Every structure is written in C-alpha cells, then in structure tokens.
N, CA, C and O atoms as CSV, one atom per row, in Angstrom:
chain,resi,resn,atom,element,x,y,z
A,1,UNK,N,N,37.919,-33.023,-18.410
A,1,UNK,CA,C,38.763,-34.201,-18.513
A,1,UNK,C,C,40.113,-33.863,-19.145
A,1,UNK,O,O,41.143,-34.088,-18.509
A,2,UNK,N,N,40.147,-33.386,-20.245
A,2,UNK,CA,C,41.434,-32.477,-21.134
A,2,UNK,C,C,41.521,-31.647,-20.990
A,2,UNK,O,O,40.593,-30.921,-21.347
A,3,UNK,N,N,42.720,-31.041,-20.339
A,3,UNK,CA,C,42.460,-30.119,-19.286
A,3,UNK,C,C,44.062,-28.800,-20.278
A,3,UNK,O,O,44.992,-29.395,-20.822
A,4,UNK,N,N,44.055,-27.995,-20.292
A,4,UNK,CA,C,45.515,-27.570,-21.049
A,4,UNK,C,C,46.089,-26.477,-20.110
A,4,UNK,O,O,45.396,-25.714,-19.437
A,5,UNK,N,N,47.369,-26.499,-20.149
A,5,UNK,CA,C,48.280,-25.493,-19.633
A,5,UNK,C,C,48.999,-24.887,-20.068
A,5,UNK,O,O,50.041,-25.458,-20.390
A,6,UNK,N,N,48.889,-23.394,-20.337
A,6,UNK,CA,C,49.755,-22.333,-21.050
A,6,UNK,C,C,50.793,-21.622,-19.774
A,6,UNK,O,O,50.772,-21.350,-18.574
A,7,UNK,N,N,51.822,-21.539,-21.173
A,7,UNK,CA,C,52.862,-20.636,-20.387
A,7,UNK,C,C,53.434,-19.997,-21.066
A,7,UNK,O,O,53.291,-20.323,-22.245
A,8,UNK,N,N,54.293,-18.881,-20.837
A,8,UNK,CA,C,55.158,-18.708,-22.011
A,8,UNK,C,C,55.303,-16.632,-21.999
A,8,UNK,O,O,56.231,-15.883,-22.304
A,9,UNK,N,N,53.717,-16.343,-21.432
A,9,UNK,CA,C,53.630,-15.291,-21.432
A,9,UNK,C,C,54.307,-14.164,-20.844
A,9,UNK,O,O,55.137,-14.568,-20.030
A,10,UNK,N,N,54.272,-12.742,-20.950
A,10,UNK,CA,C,54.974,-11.718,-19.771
A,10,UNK,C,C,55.097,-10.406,-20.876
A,10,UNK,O,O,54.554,-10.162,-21.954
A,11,UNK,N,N,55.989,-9.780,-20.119
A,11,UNK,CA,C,56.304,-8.210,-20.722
A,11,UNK,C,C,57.336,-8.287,-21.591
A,11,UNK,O,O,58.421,-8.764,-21.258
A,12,UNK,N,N,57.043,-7.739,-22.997
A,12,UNK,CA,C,58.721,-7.673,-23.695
A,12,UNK,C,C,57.981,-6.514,-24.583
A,12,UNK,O,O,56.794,-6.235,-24.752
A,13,UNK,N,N,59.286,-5.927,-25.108
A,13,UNK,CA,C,59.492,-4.500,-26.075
A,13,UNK,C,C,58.966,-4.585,-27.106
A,13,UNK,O,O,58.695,-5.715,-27.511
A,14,UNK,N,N,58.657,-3.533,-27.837
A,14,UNK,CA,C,57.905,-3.759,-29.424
A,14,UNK,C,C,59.213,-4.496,-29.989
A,14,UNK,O,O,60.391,-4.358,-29.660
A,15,UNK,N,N,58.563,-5.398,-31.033
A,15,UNK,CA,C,60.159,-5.784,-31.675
A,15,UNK,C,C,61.100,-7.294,-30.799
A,15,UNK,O,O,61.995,-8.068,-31.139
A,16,UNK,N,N,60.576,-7.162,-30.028
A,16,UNK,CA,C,61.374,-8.205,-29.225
A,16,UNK,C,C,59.829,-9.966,-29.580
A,16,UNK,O,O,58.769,-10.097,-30.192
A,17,UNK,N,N,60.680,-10.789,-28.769
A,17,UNK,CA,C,59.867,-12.200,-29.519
A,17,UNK,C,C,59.358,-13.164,-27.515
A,17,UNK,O,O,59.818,-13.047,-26.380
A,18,UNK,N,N,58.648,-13.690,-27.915
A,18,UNK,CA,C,57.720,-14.574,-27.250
A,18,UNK,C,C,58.178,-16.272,-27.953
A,18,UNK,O,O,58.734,-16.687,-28.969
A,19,UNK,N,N,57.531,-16.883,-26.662
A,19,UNK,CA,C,57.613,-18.572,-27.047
A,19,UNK,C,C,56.515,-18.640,-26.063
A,19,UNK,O,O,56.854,-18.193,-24.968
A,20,UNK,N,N,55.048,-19.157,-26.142
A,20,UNK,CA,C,54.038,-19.970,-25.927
A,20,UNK,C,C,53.948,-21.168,-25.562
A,20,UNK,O,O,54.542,-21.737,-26.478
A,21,UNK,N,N,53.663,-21.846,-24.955
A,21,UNK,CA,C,53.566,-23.443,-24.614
A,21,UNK,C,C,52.742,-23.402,-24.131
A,21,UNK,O,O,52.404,-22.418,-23.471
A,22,UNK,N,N,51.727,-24.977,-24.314
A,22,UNK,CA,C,50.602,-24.992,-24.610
A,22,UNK,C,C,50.409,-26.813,-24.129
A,22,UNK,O,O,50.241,-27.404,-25.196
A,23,UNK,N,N,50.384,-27.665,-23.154
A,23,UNK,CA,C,50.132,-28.628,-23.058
A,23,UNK,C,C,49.071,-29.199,-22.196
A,23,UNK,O,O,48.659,-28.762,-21.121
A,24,UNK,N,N,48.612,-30.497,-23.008
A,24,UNK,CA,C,47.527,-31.257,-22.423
A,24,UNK,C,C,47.931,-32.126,-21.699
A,24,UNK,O,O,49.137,-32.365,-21.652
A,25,UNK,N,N,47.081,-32.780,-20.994
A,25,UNK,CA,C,46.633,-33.681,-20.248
A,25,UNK,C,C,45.554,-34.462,-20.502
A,25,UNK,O,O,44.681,-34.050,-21.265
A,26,UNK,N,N,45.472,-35.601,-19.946
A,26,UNK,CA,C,44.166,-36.670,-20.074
A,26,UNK,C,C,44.669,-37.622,-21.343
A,26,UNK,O,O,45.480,-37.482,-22.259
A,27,UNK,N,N,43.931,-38.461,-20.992
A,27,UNK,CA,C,44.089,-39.501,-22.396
A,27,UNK,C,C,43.329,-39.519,-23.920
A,27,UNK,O,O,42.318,-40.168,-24.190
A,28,UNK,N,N,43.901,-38.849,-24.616
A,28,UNK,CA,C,43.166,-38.374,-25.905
A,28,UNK,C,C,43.894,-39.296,-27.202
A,28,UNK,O,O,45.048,-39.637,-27.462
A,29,UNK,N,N,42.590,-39.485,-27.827
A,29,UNK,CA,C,42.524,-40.226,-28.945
A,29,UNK,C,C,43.279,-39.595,-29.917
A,29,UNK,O,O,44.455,-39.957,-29.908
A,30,UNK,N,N,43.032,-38.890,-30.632
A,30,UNK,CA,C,42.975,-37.927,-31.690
A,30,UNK,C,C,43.026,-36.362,-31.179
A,30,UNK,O,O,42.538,-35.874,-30.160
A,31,UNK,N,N,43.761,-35.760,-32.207
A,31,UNK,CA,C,43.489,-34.311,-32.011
A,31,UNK,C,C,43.387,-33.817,-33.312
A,31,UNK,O,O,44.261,-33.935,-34.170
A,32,UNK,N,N,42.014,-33.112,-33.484
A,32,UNK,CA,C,41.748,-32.378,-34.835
A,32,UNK,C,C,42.503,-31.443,-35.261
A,32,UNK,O,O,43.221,-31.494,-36.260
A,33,UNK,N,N,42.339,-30.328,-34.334
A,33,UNK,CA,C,43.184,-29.179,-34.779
A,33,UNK,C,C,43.580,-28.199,-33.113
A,33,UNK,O,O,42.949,-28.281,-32.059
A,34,UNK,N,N,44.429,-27.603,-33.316
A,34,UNK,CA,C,45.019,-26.692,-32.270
A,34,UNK,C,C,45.098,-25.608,-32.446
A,34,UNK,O,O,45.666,-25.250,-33.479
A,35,UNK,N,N,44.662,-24.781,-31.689
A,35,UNK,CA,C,44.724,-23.439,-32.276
A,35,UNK,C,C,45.422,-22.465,-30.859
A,35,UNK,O,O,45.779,-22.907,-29.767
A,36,UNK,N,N,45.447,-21.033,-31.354
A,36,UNK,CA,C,46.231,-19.818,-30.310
A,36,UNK,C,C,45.073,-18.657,-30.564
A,36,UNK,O,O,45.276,-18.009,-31.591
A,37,UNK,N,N,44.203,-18.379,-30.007
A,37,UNK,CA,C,43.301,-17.415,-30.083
A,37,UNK,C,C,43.844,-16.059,-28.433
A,37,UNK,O,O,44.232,-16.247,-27.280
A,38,UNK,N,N,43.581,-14.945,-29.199
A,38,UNK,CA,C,43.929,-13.279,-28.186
A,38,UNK,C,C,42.410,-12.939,-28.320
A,38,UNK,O,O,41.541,-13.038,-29.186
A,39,UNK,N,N,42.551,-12.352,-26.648
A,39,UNK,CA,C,41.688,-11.355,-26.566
A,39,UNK,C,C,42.027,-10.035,-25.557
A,39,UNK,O,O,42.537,-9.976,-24.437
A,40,UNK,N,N,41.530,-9.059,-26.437
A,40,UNK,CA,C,42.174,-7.855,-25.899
A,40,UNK,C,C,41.368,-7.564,-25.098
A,40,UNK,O,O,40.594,-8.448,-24.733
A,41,UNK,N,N,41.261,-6.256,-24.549
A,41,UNK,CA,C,40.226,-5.326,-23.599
A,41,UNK,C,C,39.436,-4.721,-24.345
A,41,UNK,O,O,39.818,-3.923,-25.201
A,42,UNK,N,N,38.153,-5.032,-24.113
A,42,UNK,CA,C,36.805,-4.214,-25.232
A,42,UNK,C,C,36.992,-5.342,-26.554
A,42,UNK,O,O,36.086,-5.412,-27.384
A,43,UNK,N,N,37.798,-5.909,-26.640
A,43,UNK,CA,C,37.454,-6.736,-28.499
A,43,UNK,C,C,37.304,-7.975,-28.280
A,43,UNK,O,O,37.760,-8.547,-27.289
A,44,UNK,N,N,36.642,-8.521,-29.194
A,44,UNK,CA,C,36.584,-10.106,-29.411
A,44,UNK,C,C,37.471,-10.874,-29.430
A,44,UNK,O,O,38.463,-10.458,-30.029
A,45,UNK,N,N,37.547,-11.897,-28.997
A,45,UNK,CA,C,38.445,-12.878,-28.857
A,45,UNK,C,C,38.527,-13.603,-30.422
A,45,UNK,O,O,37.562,-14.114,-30.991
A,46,UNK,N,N,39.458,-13.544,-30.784
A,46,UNK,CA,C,39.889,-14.132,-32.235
A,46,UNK,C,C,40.949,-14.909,-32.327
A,46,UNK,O,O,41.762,-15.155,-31.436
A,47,UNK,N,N,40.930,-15.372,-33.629
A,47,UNK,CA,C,41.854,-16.670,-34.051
A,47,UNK,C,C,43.102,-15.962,-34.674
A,47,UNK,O,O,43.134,-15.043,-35.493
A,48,UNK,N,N,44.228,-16.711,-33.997
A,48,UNK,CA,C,45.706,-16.067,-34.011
A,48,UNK,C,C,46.047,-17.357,-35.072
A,48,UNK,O,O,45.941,-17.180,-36.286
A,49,UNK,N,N,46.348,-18.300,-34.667
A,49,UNK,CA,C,46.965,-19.447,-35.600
A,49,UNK,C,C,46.394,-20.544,-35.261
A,49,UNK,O,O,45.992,-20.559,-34.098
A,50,UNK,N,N,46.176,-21.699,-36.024
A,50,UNK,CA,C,45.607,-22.911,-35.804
A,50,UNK,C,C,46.799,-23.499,-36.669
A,50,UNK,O,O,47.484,-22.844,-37.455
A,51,UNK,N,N,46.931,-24.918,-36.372
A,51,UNK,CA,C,47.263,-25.866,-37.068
A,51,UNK,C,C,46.367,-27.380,-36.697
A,51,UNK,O,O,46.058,-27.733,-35.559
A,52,UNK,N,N,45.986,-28.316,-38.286
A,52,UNK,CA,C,45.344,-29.040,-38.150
A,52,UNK,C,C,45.908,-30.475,-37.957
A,52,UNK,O,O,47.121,-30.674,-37.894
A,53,UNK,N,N,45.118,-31.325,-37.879
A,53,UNK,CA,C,46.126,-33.348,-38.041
A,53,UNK,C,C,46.943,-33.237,-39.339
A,53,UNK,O,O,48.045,-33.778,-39.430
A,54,UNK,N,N,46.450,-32.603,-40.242
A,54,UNK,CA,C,47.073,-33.136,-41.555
A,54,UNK,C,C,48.448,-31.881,-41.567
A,54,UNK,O,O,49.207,-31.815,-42.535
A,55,UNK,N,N,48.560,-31.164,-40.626
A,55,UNK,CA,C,49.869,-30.310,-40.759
A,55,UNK,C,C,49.692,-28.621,-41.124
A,55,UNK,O,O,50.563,-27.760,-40.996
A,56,UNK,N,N,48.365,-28.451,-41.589
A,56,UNK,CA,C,47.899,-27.068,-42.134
A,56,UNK,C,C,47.805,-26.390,-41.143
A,56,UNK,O,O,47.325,-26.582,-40.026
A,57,UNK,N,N,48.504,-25.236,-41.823
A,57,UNK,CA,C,48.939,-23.999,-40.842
A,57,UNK,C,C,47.973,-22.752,-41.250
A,57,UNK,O,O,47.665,-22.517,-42.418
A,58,UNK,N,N,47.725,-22.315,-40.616
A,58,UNK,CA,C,46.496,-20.801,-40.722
A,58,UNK,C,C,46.787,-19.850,-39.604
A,58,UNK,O,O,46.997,-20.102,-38.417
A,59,UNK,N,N,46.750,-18.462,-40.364
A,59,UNK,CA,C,47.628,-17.361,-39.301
A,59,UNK,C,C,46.431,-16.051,-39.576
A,59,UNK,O,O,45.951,-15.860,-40.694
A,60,UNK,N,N,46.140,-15.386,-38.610
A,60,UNK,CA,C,45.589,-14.029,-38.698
A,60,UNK,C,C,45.961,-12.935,-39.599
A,60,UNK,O,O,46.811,-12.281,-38.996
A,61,UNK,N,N,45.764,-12.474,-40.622
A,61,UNK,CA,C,46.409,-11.369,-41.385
A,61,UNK,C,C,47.494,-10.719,-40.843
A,61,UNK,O,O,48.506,-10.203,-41.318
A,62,UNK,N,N,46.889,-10.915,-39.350
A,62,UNK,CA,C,47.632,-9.497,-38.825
A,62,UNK,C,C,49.077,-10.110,-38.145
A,62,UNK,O,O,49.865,-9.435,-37.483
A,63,UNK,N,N,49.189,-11.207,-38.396
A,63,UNK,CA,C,50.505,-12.056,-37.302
A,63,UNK,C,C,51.300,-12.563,-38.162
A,63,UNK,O,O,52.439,-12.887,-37.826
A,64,UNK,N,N,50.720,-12.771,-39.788
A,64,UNK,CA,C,51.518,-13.204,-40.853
A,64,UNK,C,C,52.705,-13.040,-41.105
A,64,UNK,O,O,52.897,-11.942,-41.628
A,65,UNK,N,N,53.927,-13.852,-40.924
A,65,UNK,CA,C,55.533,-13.310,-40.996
A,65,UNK,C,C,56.156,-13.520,-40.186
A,65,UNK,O,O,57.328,-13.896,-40.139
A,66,UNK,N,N,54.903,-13.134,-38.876
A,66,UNK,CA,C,55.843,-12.949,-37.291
A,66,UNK,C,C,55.599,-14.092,-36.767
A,66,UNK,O,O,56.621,-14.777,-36.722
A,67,UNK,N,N,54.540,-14.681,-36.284
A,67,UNK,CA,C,54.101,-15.553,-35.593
A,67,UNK,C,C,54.157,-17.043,-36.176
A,67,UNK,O,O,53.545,-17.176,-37.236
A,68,UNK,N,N,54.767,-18.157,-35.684
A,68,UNK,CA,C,54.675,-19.396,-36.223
A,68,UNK,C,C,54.074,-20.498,-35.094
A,68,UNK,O,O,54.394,-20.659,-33.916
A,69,UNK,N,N,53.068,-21.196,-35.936
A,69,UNK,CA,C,52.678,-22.270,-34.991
A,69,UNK,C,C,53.320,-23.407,-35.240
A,69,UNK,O,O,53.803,-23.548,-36.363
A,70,UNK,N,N,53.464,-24.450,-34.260
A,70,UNK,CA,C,54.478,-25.470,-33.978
A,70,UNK,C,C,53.539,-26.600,-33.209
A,70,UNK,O,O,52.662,-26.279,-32.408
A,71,UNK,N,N,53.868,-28.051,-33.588
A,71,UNK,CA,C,53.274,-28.963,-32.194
A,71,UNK,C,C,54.208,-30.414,-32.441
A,71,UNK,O,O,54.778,-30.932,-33.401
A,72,UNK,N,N,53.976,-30.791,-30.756
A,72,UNK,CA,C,54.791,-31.741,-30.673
A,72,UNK,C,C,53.957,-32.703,-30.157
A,72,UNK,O,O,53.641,-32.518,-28.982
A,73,UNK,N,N,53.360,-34.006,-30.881
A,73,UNK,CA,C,52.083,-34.482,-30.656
A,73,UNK,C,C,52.542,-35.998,-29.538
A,73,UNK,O,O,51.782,-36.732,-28.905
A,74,UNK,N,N,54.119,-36.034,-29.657
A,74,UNK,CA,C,54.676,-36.796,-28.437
A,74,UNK,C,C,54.081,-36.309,-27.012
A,74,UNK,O,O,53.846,-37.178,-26.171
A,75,UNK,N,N,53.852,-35.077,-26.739
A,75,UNK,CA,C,54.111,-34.325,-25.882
A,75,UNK,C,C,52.529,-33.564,-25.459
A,75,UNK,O,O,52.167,-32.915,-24.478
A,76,UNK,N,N,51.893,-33.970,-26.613
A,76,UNK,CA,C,50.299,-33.418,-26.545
A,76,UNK,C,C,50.304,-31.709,-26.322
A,76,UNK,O,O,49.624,-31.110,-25.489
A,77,UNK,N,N,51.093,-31.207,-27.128
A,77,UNK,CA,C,51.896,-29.062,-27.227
A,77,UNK,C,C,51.794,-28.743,-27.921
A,77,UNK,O,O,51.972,-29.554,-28.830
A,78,UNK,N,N,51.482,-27.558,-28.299
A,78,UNK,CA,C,51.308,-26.529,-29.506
A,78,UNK,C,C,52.604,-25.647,-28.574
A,78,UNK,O,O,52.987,-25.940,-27.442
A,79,UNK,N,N,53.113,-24.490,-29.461
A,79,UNK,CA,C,53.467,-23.783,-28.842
A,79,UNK,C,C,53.138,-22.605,-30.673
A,79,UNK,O,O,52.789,-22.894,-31.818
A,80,UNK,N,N,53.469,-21.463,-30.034
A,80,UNK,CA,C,53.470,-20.349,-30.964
A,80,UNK,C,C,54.742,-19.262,-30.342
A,80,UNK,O,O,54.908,-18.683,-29.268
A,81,UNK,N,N,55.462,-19.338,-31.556
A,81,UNK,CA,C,56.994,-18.388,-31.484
A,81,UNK,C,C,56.170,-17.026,-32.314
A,81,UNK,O,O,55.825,-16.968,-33.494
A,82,UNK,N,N,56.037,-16.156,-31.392
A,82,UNK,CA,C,56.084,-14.842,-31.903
A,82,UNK,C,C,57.123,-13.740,-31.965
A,82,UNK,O,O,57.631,-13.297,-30.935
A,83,UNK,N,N,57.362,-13.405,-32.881
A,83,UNK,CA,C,58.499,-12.585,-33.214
A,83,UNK,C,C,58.032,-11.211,-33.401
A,83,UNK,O,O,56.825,-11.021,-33.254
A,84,UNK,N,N,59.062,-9.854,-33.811
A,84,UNK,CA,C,58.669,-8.462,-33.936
A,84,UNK,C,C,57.156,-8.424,-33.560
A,84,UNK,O,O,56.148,-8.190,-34.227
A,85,UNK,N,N,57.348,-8.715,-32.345
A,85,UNK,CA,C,56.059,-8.054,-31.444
A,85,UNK,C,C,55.713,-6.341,-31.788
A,85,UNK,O,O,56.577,-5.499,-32.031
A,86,UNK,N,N,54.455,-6.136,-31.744
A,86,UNK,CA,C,53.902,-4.930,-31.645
A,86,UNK,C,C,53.232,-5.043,-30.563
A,86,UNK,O,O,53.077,-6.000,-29.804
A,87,UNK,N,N,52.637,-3.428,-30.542
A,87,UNK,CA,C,51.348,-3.031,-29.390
A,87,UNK,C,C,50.317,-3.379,-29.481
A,87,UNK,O,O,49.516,-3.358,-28.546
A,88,UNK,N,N,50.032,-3.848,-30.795
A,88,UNK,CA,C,49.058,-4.452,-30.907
A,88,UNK,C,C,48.700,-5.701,-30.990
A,88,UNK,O,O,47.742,-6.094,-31.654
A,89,UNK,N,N,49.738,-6.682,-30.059
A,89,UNK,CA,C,49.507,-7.616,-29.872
A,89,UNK,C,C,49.380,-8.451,-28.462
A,89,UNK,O,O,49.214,-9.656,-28.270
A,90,UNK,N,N,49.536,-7.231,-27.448
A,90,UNK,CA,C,48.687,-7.219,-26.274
A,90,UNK,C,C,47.259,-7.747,-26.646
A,90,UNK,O,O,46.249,-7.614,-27.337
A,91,UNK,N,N,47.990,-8.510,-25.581
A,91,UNK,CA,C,46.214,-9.477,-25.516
A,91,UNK,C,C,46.727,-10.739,-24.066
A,91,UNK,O,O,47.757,-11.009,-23.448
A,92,UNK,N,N,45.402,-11.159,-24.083
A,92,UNK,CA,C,45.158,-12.667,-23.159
A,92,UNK,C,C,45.836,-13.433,-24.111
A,92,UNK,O,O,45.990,-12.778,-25.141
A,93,UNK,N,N,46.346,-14.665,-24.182
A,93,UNK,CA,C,46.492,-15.483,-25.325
A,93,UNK,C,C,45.988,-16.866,-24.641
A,93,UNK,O,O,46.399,-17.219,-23.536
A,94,UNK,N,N,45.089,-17.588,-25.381
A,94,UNK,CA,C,44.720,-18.843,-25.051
A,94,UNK,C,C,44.677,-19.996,-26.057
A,94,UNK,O,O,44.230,-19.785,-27.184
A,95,UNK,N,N,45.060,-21.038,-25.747
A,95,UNK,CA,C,45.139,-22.593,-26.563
A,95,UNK,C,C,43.815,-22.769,-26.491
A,95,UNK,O,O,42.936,-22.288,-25.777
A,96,UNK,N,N,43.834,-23.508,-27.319
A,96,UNK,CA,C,42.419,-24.545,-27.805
A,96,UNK,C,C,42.890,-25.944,-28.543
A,96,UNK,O,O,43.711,-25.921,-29.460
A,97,UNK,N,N,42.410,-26.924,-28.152
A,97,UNK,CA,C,42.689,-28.004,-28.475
A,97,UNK,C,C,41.065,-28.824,-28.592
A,97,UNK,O,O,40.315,-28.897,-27.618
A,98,UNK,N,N,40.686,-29.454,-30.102
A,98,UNK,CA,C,39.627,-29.914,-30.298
A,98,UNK,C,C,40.439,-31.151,-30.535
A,98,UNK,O,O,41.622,-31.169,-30.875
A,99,UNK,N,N,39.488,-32.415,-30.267
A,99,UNK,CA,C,40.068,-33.738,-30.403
A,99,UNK,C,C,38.935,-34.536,-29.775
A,99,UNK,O,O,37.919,-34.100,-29.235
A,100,UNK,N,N,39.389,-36.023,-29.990
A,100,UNK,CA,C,38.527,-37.246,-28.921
A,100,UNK,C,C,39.143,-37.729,-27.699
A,100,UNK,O,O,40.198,-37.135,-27.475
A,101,UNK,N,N,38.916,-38.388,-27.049
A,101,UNK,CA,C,39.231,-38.390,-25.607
A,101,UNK,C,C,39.543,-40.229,-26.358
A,101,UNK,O,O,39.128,-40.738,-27.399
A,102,UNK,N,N,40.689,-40.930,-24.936
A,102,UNK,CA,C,41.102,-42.142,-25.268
A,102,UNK,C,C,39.734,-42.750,-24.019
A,102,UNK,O,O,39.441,-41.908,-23.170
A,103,UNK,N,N,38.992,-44.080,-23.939
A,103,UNK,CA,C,39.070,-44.488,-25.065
A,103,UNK,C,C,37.841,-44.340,-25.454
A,103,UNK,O,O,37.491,-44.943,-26.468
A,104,UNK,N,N,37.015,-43.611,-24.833
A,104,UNK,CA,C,35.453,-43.158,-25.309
A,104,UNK,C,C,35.639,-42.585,-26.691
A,104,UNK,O,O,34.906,-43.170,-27.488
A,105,UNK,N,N,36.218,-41.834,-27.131
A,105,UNK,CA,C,36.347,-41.089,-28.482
A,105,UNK,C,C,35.050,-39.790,-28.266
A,105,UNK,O,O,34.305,-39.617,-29.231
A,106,UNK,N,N,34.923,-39.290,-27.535
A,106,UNK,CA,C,34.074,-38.346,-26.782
A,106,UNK,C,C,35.053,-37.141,-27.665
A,106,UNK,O,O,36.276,-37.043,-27.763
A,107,UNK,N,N,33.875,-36.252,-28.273
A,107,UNK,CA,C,35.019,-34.687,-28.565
A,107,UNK,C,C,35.196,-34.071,-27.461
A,107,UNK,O,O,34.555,-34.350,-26.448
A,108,UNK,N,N,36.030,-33.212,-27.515
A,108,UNK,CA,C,36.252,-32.368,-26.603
A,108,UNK,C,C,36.544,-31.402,-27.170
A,108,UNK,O,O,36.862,-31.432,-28.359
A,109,UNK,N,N,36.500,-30.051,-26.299
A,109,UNK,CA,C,37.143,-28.609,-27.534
A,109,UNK,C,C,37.452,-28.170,-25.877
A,109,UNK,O,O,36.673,-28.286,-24.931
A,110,UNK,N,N,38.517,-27.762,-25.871
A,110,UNK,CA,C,39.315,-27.326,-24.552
A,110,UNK,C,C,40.074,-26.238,-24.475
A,110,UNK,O,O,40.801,-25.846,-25.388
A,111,UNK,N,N,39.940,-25.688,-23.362
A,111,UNK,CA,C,40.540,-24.287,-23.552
A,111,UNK,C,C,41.814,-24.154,-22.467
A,111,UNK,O,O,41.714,-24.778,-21.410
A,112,UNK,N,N,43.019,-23.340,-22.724
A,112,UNK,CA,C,43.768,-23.322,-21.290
A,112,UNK,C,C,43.382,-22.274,-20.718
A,112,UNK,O,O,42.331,-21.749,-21.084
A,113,UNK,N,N,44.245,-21.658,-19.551
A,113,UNK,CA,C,43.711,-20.343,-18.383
A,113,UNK,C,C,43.745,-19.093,-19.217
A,113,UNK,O,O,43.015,-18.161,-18.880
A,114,UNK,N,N,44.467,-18.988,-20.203
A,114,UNK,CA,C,45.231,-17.563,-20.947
A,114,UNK,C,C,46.367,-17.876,-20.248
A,114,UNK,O,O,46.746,-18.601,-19.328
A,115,UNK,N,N,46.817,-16.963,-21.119
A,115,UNK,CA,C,48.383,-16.217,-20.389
A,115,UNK,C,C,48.500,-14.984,-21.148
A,115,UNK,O,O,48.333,-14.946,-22.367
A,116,UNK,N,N,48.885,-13.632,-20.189
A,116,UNK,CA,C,49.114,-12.484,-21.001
A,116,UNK,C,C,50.121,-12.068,-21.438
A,116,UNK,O,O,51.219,-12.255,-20.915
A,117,UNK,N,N,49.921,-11.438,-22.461
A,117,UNK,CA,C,50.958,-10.841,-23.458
A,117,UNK,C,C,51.074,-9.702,-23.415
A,117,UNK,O,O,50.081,-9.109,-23.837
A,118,UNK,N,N,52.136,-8.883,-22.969
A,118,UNK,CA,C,52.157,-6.841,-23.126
A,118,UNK,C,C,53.564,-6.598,-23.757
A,118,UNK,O,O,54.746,-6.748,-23.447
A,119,UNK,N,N,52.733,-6.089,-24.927
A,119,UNK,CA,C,53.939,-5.542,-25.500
A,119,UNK,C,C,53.735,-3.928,-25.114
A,119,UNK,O,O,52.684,-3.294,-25.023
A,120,UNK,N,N,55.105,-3.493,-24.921
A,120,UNK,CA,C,54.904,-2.078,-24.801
A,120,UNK,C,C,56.646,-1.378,-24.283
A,120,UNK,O,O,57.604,-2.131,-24.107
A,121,UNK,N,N,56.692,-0.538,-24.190
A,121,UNK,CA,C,57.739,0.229,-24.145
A,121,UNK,C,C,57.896,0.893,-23.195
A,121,UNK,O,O,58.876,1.634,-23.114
C-alpha cells in the first residue's frame, strides 16, 4: 500500500558528495521513524541514519560528520546528503519508512527498490 521511491544514486570519486531522495506514497497517518540502511556484497545490510517523529537523528559510527539525514513530512521524503564519500561506502542504499496507514492506522514498515552507490576512482 506505502509504497517508496529512491533516487539520488550513481558513480562519484572518493571525496566527492551524494543527495538521496526517498519518497512515499499512499495515505499515511503517522510516520514513526525513517531510516537509510546499505548493503554491500557479502555483508549485512545495516543502519546508515534514521531520524524519528520527535526529530532524533542517529548515524552509523562510520558516516558520522559526513552523512546528514533530512525530511520533509509535507512531501512524505527523507533524503540523506552524503559528503567525503569513501570506498567504503559502496553499497545498495535503501529507505525505510515505519508508520500507520490513513485511515485504518494499520503499521506498515516499507522499504524502497535501493539505489546504488560506487564510490571509487
């Protein structure tokens, strides 16, 4: 039913920066929290940044500095500005959006397609 669409992804240099976008669809009540989870080749898929309703921001050790999460709840978007990209931040990158649906109030936890990220030289 809540369905999300990422974009944002492609090829850029170590050092060079990314912009993410991240929007829903469907009629949703509420949204708990939003998050930006990577997954590489061979590793687990993990949590890059979330932000919650009340505004709290949470970042991966490893993205701390570079990466900022953002949302525009007019617009039902997260996006994530990543900056001084490394190699090691090749990955899939995918949204997640947990929330209730309008007007059932049904949760939902929703995922978009990915979009990939290559950093490299």
């Amino acid at each position: 039913q809540v369905q999300l669409v990422e974009s944002g992804g492609g090829l850029v240099q170590p050092g060079g920066s990314l912009r993410l976008s991240c929007a829903a669809s469907g009629s949703i009540s509420s949204i708990n929290a939003m998050g930006w989870y990577r997954q590489a080749p061979g590793k687990q898929r993990e949590l890059v940044a979330a932000i919650t309703s009340g505004g709290s921001k949470n970042y991966a050790d490893s993205v701390k500095g570079r990466f900022t999460i953002s949302r525009d709840y007019a617009k039902n978007t997260v996006y994530l500005q990543m900056n001084s990209l490394k190699a090691e931040d090749t990955a899939v990158y995918y949204c997640n959006f947990e929330g209730r649906t309008w007007p059932a109030r049904t949760v939902f936890n929703s995922w978009g397609q990915g979009t990939q990220v290559t950093v490299s030289s």
